[in-house]
Every structure is written in structure tokens, then in C-alpha cells.
N, CA and C of each residue as an Amber inpcrd file, in Angstrom:
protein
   594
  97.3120000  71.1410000  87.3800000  97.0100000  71.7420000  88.6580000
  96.9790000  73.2520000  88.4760000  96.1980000  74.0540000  89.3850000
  95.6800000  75.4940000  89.1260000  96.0940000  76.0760000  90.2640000
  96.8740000  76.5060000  90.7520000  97.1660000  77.5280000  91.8290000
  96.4250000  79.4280000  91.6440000  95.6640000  79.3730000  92.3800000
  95.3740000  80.9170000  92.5030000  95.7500000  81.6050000  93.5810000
  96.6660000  82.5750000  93.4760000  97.0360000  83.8720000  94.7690000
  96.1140000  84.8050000  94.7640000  95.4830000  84.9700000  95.8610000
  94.8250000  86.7730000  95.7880000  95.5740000  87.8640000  96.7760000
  95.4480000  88.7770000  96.4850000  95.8740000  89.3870000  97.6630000
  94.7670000  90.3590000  98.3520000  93.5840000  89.3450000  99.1770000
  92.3190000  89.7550000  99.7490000  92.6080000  90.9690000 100.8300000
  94.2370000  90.2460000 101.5370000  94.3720000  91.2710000 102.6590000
  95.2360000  92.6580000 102.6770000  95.3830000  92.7000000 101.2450000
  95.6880000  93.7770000 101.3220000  94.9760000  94.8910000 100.9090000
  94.1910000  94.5910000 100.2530000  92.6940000  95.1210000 100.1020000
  92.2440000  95.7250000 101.3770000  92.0400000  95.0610000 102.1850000
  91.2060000  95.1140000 103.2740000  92.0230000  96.1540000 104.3570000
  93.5190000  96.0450000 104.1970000  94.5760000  96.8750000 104.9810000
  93.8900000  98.7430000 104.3900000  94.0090000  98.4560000 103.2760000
  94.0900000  99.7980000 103.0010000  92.7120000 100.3850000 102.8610000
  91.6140000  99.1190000 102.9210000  89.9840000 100.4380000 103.0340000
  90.2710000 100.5860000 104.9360000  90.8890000 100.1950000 105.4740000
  91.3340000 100.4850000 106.9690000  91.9820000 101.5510000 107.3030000
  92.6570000 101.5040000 106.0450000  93.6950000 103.1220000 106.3680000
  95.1490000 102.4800000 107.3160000  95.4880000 101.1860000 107.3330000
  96.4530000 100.6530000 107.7660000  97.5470000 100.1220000 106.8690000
  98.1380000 101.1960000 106.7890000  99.5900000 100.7860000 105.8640000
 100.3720000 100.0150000 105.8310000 100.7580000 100.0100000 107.2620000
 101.3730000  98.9030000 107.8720000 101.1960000  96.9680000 107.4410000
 100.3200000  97.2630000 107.5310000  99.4740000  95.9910000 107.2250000
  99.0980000  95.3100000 105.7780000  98.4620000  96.4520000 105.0490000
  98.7460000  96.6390000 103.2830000 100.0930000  96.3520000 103.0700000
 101.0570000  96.9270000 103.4610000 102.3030000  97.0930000 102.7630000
 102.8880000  95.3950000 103.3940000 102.7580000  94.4150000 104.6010000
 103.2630000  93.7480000 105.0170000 102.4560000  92.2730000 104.2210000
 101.3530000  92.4740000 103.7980000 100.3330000  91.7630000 103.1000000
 101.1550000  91.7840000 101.5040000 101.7510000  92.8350000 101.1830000
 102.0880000  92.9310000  99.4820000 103.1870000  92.1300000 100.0980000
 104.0910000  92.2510000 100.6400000 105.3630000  91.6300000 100.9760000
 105.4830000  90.1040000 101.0070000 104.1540000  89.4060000 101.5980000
 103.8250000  87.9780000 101.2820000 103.2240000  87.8350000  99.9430000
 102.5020000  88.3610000  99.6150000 102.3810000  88.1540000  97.8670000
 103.2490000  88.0670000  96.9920000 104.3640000  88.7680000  97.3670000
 105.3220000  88.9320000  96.7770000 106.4120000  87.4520000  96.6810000
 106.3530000  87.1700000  98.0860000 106.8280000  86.0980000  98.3050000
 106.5700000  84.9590000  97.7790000 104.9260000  84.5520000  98.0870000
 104.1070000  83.4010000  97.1640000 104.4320000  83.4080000  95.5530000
 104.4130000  84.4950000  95.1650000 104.8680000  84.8160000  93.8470000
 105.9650000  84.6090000  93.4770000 107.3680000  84.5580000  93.8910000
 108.9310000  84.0890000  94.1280000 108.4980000  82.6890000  94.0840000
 107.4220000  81.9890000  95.1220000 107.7030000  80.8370000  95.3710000
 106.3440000  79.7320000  94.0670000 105.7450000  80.1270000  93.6410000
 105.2840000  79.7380000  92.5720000 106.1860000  79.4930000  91.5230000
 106.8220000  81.0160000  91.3030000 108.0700000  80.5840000  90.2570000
 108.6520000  79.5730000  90.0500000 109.2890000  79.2680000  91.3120000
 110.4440000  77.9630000  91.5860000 109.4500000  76.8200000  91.4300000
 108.1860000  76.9430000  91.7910000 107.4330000  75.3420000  91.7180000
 107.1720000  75.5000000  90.2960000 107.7050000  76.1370000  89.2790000
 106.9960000  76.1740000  87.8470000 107.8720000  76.4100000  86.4340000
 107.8010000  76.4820000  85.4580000 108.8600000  76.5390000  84.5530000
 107.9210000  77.7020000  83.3580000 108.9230000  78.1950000  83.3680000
 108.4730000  79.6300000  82.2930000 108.1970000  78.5870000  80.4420000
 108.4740000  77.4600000  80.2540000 108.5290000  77.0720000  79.1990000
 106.7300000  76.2610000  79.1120000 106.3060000  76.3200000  80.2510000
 105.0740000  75.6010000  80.0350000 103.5810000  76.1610000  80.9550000
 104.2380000  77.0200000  81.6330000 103.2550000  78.2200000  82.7810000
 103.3150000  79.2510000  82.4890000 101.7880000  79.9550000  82.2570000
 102.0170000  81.2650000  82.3900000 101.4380000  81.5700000  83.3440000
 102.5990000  82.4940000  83.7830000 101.8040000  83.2250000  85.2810000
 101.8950000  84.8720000  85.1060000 100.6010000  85.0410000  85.3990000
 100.0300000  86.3110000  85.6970000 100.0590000  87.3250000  86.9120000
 100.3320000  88.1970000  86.7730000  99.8410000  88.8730000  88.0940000
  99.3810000  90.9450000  87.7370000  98.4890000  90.9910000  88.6000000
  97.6720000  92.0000000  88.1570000  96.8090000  92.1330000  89.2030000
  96.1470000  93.3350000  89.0870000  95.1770000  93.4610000  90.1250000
  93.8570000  94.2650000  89.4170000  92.8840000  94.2670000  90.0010000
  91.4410000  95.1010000  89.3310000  91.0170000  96.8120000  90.1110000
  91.8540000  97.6080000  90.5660000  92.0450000  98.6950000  90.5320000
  93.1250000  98.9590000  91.9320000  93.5500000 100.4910000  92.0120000
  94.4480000 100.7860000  93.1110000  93.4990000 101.1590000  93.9850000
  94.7650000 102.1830000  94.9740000  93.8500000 102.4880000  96.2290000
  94.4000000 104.0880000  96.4160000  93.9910000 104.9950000  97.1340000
  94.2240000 106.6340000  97.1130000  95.5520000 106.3240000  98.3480000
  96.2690000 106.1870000  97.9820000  97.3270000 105.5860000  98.8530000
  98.9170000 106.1420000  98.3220000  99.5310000 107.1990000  98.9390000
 100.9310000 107.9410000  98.4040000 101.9490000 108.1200000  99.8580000
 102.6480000 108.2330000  98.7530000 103.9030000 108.5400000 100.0810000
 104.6080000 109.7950000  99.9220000 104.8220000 111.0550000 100.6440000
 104.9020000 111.6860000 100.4650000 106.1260000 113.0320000 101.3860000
 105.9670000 114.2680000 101.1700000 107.2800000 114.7200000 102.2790000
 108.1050000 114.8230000 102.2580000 108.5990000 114.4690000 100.9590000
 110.5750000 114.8200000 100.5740000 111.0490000 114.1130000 101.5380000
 110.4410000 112.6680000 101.9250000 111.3330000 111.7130000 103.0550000
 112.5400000 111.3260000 102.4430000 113.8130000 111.2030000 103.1240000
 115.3220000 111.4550000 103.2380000 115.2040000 109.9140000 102.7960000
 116.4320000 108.9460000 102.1320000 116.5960000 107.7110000 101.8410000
 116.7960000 107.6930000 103.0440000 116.3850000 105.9990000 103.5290000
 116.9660000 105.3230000 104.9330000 116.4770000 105.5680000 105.5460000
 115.4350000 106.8900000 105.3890000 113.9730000 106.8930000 106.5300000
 112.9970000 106.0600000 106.3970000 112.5560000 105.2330000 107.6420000
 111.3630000 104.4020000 107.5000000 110.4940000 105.2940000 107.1140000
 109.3070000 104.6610000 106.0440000 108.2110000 105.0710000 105.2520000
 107.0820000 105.3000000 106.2010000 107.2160000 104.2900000 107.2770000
 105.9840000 104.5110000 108.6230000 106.2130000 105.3000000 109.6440000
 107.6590000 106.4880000 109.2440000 107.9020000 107.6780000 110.1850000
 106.9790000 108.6440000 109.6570000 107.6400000 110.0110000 110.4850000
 106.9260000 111.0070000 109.5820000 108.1280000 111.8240000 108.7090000
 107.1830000 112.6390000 107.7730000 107.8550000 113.2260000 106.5720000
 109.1070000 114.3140000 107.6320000 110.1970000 114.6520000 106.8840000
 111.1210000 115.2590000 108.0290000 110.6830000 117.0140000 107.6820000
 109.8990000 117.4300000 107.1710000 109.3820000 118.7630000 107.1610000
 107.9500000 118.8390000 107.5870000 107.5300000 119.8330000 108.3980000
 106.2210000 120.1650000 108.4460000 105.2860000 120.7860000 107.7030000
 104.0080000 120.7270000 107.9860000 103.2030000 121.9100000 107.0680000
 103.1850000 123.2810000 107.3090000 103.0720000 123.7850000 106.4690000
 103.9160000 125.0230000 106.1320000 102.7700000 126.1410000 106.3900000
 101.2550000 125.1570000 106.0970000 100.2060000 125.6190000 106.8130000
  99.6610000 125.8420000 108.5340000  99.6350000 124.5150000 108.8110000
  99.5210000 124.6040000 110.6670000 100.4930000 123.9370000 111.1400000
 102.0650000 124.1560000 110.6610000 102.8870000 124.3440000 111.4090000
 103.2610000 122.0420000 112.0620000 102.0330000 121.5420000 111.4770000
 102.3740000 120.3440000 112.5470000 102.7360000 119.1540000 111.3200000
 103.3450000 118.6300000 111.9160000 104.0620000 116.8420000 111.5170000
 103.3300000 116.3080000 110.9930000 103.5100000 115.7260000 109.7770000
 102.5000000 114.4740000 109.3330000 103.4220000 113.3360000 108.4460000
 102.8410000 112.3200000 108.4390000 103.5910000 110.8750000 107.9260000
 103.7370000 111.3310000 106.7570000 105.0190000 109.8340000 106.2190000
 105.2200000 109.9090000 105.1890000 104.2790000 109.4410000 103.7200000
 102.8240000 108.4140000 104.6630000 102.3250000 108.1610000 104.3690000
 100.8330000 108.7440000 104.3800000 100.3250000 108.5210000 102.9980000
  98.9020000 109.7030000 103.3750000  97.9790000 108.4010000 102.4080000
  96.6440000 108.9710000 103.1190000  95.6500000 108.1440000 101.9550000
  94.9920000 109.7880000 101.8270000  94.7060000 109.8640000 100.0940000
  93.5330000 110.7590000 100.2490000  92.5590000 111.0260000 100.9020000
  91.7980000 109.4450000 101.4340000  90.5990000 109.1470000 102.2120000
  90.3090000 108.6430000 103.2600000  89.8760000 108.2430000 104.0640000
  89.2920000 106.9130000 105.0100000  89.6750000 107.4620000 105.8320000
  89.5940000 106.5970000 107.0670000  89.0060000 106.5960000 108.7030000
  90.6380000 107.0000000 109.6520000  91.3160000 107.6300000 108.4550000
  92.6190000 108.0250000 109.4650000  92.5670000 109.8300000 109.5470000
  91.2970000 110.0320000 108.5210000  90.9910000 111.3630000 109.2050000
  90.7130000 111.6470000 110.0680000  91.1160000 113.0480000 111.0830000
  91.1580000 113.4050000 112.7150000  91.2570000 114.7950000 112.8840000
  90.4360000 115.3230000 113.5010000  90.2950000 117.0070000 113.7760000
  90.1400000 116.8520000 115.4720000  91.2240000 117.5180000 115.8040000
  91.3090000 117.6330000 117.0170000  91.1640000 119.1160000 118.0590000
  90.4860000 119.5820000 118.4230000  90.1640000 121.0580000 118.8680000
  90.3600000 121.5160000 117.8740000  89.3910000 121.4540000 116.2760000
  89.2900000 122.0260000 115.1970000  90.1630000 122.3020000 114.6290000
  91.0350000 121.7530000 114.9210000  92.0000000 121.6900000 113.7330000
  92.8800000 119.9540000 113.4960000  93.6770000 119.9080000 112.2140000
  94.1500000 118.7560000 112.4130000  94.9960000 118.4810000 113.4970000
  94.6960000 117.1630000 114.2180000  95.3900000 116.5280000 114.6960000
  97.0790000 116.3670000 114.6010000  97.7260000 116.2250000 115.5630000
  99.1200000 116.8810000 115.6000000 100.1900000 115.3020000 116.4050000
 100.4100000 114.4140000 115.2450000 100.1240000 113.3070000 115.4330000
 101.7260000 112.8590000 115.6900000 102.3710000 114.4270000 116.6540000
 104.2290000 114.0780000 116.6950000 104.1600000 113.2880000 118.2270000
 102.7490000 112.4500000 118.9390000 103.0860000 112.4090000 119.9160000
 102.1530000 110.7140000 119.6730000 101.7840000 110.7430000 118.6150000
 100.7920000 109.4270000 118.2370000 102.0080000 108.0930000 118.2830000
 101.4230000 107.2090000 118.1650000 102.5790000 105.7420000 117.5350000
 102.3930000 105.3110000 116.6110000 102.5810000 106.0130000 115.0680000
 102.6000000 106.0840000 114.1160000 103.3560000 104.5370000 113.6150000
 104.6370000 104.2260000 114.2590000 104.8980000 102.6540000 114.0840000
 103.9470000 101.7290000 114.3940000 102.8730000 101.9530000 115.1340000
 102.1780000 100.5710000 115.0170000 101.2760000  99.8260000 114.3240000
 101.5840000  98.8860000 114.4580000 101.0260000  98.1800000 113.2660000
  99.7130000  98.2640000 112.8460000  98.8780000  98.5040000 113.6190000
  97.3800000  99.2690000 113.5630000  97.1180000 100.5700000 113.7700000
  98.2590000 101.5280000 113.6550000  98.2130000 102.4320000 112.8510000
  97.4820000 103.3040000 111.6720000  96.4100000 103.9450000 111.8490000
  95.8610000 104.7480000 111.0360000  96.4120000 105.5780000 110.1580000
  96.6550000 105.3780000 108.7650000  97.4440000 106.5950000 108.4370000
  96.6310000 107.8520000 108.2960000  96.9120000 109.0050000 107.9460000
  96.8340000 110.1510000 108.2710000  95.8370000 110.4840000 107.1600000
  94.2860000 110.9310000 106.6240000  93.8250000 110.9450000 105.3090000
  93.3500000 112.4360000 104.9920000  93.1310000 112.7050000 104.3420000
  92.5150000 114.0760000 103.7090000  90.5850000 114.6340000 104.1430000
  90.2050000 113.2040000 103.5420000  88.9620000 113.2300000 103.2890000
  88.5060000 112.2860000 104.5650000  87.4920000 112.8760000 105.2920000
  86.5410000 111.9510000 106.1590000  85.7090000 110.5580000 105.4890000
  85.9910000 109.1290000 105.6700000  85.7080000 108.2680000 105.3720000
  85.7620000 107.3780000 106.3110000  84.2130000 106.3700000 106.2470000
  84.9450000 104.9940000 107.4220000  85.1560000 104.1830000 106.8630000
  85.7930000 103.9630000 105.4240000  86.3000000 103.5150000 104.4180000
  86.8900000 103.5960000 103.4680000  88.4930000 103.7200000 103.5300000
  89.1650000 104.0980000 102.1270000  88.5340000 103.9700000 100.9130000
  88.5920000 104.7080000  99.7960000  87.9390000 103.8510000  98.5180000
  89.6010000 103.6640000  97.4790000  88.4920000 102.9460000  96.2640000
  89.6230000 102.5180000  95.3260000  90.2110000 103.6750000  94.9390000
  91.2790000 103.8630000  93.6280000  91.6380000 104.7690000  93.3160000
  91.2740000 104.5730000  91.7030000  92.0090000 105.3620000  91.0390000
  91.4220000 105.5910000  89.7990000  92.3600000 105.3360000  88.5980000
  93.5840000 105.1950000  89.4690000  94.3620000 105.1890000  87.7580000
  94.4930000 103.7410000  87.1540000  95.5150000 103.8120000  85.8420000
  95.8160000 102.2860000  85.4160000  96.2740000 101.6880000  86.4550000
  95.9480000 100.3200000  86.5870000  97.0680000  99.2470000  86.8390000
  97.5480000  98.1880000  85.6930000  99.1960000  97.8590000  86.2770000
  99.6170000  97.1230000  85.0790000  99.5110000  95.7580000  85.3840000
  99.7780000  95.3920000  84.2380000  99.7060000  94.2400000  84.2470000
 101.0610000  93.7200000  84.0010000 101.5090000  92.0750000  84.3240000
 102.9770000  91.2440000  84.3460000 102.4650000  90.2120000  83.7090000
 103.7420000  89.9370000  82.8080000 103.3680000  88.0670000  82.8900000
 104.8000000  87.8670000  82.5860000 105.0290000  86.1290000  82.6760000
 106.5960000  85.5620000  82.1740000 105.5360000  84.4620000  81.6630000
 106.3390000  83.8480000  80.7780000 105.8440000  82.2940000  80.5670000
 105.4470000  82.3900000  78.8200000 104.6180000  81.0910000  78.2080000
 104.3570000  81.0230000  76.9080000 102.9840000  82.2590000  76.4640000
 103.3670000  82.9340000  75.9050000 102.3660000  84.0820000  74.8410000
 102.3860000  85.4360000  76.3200000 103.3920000  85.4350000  76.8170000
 103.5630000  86.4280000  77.7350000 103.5700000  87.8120000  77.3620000
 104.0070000  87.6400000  76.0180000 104.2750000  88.6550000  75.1630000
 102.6570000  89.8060000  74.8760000 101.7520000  88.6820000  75.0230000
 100.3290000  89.3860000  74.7570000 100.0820000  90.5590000  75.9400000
 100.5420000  90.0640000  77.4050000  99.8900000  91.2830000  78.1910000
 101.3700000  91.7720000  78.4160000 101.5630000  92.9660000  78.5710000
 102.6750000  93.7970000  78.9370000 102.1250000  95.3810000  78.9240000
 102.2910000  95.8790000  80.5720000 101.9890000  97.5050000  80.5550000
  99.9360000  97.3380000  81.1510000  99.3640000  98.2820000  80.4670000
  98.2280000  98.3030000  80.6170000  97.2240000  97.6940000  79.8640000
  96.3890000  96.8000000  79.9520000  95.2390000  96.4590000  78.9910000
  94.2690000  96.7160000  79.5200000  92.5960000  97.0620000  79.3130000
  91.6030000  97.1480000  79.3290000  91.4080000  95.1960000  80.2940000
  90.4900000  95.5350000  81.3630000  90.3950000  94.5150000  82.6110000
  89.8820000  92.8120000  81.4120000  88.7940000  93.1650000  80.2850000
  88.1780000  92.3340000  80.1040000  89.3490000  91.4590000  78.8050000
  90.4080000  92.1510000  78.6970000  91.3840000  91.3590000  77.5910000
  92.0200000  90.7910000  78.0540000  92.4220000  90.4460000  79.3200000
  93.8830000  89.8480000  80.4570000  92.5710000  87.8630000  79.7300000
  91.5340000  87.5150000  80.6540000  91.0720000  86.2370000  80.4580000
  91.1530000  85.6720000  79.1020000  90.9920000  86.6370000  78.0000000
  90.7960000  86.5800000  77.0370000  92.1150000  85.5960000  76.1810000
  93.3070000  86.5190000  76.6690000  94.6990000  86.0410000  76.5540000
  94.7370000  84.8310000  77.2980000  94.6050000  84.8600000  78.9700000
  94.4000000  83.4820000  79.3030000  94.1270000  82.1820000  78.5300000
  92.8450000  82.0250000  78.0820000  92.0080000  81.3300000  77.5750000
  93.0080000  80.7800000  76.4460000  93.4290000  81.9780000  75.8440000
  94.3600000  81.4290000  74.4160000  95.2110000  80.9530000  74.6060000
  96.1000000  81.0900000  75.8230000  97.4570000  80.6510000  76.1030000
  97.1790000  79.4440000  76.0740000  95.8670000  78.7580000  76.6340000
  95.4240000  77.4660000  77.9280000  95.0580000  76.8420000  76.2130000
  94.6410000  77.3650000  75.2080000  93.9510000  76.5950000  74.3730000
  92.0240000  75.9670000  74.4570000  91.5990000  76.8670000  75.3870000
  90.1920000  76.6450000  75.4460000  89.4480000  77.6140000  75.1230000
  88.3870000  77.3360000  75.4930000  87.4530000  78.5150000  74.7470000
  87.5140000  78.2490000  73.3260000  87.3930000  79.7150000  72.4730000
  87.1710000  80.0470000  71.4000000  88.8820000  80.0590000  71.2170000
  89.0370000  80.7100000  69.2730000  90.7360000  80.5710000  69.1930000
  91.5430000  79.3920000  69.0380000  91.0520000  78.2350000  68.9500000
  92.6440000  77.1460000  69.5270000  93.0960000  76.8160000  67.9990000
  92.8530000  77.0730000  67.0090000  93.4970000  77.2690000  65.8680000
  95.3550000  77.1390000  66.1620000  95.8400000  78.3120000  67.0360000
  97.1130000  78.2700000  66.8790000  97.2430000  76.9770000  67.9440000
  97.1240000  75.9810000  68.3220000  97.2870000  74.5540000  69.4180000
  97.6270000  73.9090000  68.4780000  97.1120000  74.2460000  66.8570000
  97.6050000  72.7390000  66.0110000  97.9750000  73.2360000  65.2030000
  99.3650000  72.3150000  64.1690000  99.6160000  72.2410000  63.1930000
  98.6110000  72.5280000  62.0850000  98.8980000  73.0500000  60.9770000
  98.2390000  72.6840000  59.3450000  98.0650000  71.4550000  59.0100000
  98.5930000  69.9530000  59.6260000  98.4060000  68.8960000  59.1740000
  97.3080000  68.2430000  60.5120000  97.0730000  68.9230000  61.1390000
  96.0180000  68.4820000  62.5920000  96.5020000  67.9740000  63.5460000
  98.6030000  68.1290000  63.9690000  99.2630000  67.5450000  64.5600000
  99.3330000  68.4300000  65.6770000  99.2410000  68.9200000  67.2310000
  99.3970000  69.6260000  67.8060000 100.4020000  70.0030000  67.8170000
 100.0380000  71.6330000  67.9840000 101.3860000  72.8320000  67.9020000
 101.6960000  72.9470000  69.2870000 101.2040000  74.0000000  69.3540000
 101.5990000  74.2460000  71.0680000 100.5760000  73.6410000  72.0090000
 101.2740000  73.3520000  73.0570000 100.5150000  72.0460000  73.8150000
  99.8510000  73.1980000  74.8220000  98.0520000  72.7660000  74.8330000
  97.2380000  73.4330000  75.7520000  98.0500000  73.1930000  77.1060000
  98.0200000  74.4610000  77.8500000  98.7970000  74.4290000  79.6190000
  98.1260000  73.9420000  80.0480000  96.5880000  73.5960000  79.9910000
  95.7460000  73.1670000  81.1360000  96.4570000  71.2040000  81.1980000
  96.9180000  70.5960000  79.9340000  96.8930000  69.1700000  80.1010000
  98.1250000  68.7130000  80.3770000  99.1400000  69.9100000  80.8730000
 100.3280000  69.7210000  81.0770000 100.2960000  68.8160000  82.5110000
 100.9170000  67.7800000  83.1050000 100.4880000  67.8470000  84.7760000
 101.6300000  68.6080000  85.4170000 102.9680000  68.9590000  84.5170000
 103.5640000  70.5140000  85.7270000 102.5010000  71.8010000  85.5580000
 101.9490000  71.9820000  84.6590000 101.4710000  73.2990000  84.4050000
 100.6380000  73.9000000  86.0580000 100.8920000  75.1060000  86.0320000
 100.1450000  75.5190000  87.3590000  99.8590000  77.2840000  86.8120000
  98.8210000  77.3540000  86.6600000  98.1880000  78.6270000  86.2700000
  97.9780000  79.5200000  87.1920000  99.5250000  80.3590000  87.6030000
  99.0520000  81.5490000  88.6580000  98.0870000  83.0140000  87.7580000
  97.3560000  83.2760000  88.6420000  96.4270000  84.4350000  88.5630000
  96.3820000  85.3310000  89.9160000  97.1340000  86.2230000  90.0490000
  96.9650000  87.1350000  90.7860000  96.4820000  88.5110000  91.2480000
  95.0970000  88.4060000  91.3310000  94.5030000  89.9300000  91.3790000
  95.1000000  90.4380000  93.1620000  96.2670000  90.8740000  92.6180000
  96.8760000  91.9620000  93.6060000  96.0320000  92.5490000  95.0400000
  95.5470000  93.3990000  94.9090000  94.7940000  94.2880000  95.4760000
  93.1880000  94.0520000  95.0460000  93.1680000  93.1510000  94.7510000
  91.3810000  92.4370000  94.4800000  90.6500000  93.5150000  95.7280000
């Protein structure tokens, strides 16, 4: 059996410019991911999780521990004097100029859940971001992805773990007796793949 997680909606939270929502979306992924575990055994599953790029998405403000992240930062700008969250996107549709200047957002409801966060750049669409993302695994040949790899080597490893494709050399013995048993013919095996922020 093949279980796949995506995390479509959190994607979609953050070309919105809704943090709230991104961040409450990772929180169930997170969860599904806890709960895959328990339906699975590290001796015969490998599970993956990873995503195919970030998002211009920081937190920022010298916010105090124990301050909610969806307040605002506890200092102002030092430029026009006004309040802004702790949360910023470089980009998207939470940009706001209000009588030509920015918007002064100590009177907005920054807690709600549809909530715009606060952005730099005029967009009616966050975009991706640019740096690495890492990659995780637990389970058999886990050892192959750890940290950052190039997007097109993560399947590659897959494939080998599973014993298909090209590679299955290491599946058998020198005498033609199987070595390590392909995951796909296991019936616990359950192949999580999680592109994160897909």
C-alpha cells in the first residue's frame, strides 16, 4: 500500500499572503506525518518528506519569547514611525499604501485568520522563494538523503530503496537469493512522499 501526503494547502495559504492559514496547514502535515509513523515501521518503510521550493515568507522584529507570531513586532519602524507584524512576506497581495504612505496596521485584526500579512513588494500573488530546501527521511537506505540534494536525486534514491527501476543489484544476494526485500512487495510497507509546500 502507497500513502501520499501533500501539503497543497499550504501552498496556496502563502501565494495568499495568509499566514495564519499556511502555518495551521503545516501543523496538520505535521500531524499526518506523526500519524503515518505509528501506521508504519522504520525497519521496512521509508518515508520521505520534502518539499520542491520555499516561499518569501520571515518572521521578523526582535519579537519577545511568548509573543504570538500573528501579533505585531514590539518595536516600530524607525522609518515612518508605524507598527508592523511579526510576520512579513517579501511579496504578494498584503501590500497596502494608504494616503501614500504605508498602511498603519495598529488598528487592523491582524489575528484573523484571513489575515493578510504585511509584504514589501506589490503582488496579487506571493511567489516561491529561492533558497535550499531540505530534505528528511527515517527508514531502510535513509542514510542516502540527508540535508540538501539536487530535486532530481530524492526519486532516484526512492526507486533504489523500492528495488525497481534500474539498480536492483543490491535486492539480491551473490548466490541469486534475495538481499534486501523490495518495499513495494512488503503488504505493511506504505511509501510516504511528502512534497511539503508543493
Amino acid at each position: 500500500m502507497e500513502i501520499y501526503l501533500t501539503g497543497g494547502r499550504i501552498d496556496h495559504g502563502h501565494h495568499e499572503g495568509k499566514a495564519k492559514q499556511a502555518l495551521h496547514e503545516a501543523v496538520e502535515m505535521d500531524r499526518a506525518i506523526g500519524r503515518a509513523g505509528l501506521l508504519t515501521s522504520t525497519h521496512d518503510t521509508l518515508s520521505v518528506v520534502t518539499a520542491d521550493h520555499s516561499h518569501v515568507f520571515s518572521f521578523g522584529g526582535y519579537t519577545h519569547r511568548g509573543n504570538t507570531i500573528f501579533g505585531l513586532s514590539p518595536m516600530l519602524s524607525d522609518v515612518d514611525q508605524k507598527p508592523f507584524t511579526a510576520i512579513l512576506y517579501g511579496n504578494g497581495p498584503g501590500y497596502k499604501i494608504v494616503n501614500g504612505g504605508r498602511e498603519n496596521i495598529s488598528t487592523t485584526k491582524y489575528e484573523d485568520n484571513n489575515y493578510q500579512a504585511q509584504a514589501a513588494v506589490p503582488l496579487s500573488l506571493e511567489t516561491h522563494g529561492g533558497e535550499d530546501v531540505a530534505v528528511f527521511a527515517k527508514g531502510p537506505l535513509a542514510h542516502l538523503l540527508h540535508g540538501v540534494h539536487e530535486q532530481n536525486y530524492i526519486p532516484h534514491v526512492m526507486a533504489y530503496a523500492a528495488c525497481i527501476g534500474q539498480n536492483k543489484e543490491h535486492c539480491y544476494l551473490n548466490d541469486g537469493a534475495v538481499g534486501l526485500q523490495p518495499l513495494f512487495s512488503s503488504i505493511a510497507t506504505i511509501l510516504m512522499v511528502t512534497w511539503l509546500l508543493c
